[in-house]
């Protein structure tokens, strides 16, 4: 995120870890109970790596969020994925203020 605020990088992708964990716990609990996960949790499929035998498997795929300086405060900072103090110390107060991070 430092490079994004310093304009060395235009952005980065982010998926909220707590949402991935929430889906993993729900799926594990359902599968452990010997039940089939509901379609509302399974929104895609995964395939084995090239050259590996196997079939496609149902999956819960979260949509990645594009993070740039305009939404950094409302994504990675809000979710505590990136520590605001550490980030602003690294890039300087001016860069954080310009991005609306204070």
Coordinates of C-alpha atoms in Angstrom, one line a residue:
X1 CA 0.0 0.0 0.0
X2 CA 3.0 2.3 0.5
X3 CA 3.8 2.1 -3.2
X4 CA 0.2 3.0 -4.1
X5 CA 0.2 6.1 -1.8
X6 CA 3.6 7.1 -3.2
X7 CA 2.3 6.7 -6.8
X8 CA 4.8 4.0 -7.7
X9 CA 2.0 1.6 -8.2
X10 CA -1.5 2.3 -9.4
X11 CA -3.3 -0.2 -7.0
X12 CA -3.5 -3.6 -5.6
X13 CA -6.1 -6.3 -5.2
X14 CA -7.6 -7.2 -1.8
X15 CA -9.9 -9.8 -0.4
X16 CA -11.0 -9.4 3.2
X17 CA -9.5 -12.2 5.2
X18 CA -12.4 -12.2 7.6
X19 CA -14.8 -13.0 4.8
X20 CA -12.6 -15.8 3.5
X21 CA -12.4 -17.2 7.1
X22 CA -16.2 -16.9 7.5
X23 CA -16.8 -18.9 4.3
X24 CA -14.2 -21.5 5.3
X25 CA -15.7 -22.0 8.7
X26 CA -19.2 -22.3 7.3
X27 CA -18.2 -24.8 4.7
X28 CA -16.1 -26.9 7.1
X29 CA -19.0 -27.0 9.6
X30 CA -21.4 -28.1 7.0
X31 CA -19.1 -30.7 5.5
X32 CA -18.2 -32.0 9.0
X33 CA -21.9 -32.6 9.6
X34 CA -22.0 -34.7 6.5
X35 CA -24.3 -32.3 4.7
X36 CA -24.1 -30.7 1.3
X37 CA -23.2 -27.0 1.3
X38 CA -26.0 -24.8 0.0
X39 CA -25.7 -23.3 -3.5
X40 CA -25.7 -19.8 -1.9
X41 CA -22.2 -20.6 -0.5
X42 CA -20.8 -22.1 -3.7
X43 CA -20.5 -19.6 -6.4
X44 CA -17.8 -21.1 -8.6
X45 CA -15.5 -24.0 -9.3
X46 CA -11.8 -24.7 -9.1
X47 CA -9.8 -27.0 -11.3
X48 CA -6.7 -29.0 -10.5
X49 CA -3.4 -27.5 -11.7
X50 CA -2.3 -28.3 -15.2
X51 CA -0.9 -31.7 -15.5
X52 CA -2.6 -32.9 -12.3
X53 CA -5.5 -35.4 -12.5
X54 CA -8.8 -34.6 -10.9
X55 CA -12.1 -33.0 -11.4
X56 CA -13.5 -29.5 -11.0
X57 CA -14.7 -28.9 -7.5
X58 CA -17.4 -26.5 -6.2
X59 CA -15.9 -23.4 -4.5
X60 CA -16.7 -20.3 -2.6
X61 CA -14.9 -17.6 -4.6
X62 CA -14.8 -14.0 -3.2
X63 CA -14.6 -11.1 -5.5
X64 CA -11.3 -9.2 -5.1
X65 CA -11.5 -5.5 -4.5
X66 CA -9.2 -3.1 -6.4
X67 CA -7.5 -0.8 -3.9
X68 CA -6.1 2.5 -4.8
X69 CA -5.6 5.8 -2.9
X70 CA -9.3 6.7 -3.4
X71 CA -10.6 3.7 -1.5
X72 CA -7.7 2.6 0.7
X73 CA -9.3 4.2 3.9
X74 CA -12.6 2.3 3.4
X75 CA -11.0 -1.1 2.6
X76 CA -7.6 -2.2 4.0
X77 CA -7.5 0.5 6.7
X78 CA -11.1 0.0 7.8
X79 CA -10.6 -3.8 8.0
X80 CA -7.3 -3.4 9.9
X81 CA -5.5 -5.3 7.2
X82 CA -2.9 -2.5 7.1
X83 CA -2.1 -0.5 10.2
X84 CA -2.7 3.1 9.6
X85 CA 0.0 4.3 11.8
X86 CA 2.7 2.1 10.3
X87 CA 1.6 3.0 6.8
X88 CA 1.5 6.8 7.4
X89 CA 4.9 6.7 9.2
X90 CA 6.4 4.9 6.2
X91 CA 4.9 7.2 3.5
X92 CA 4.6 10.5 5.4
X93 CA 1.6 12.4 6.7
X94 CA 1.2 14.3 3.4
X95 CA 0.6 11.2 1.4
X96 CA -1.9 9.8 3.9
X97 CA -3.7 13.2 4.1
X98 CA -4.0 13.4 0.3
X99 CA -5.7 9.9 0.4
X100 CA -8.1 11.0 3.1
X101 CA -6.3 8.8 5.7
X102 CA -5.8 10.7 9.0

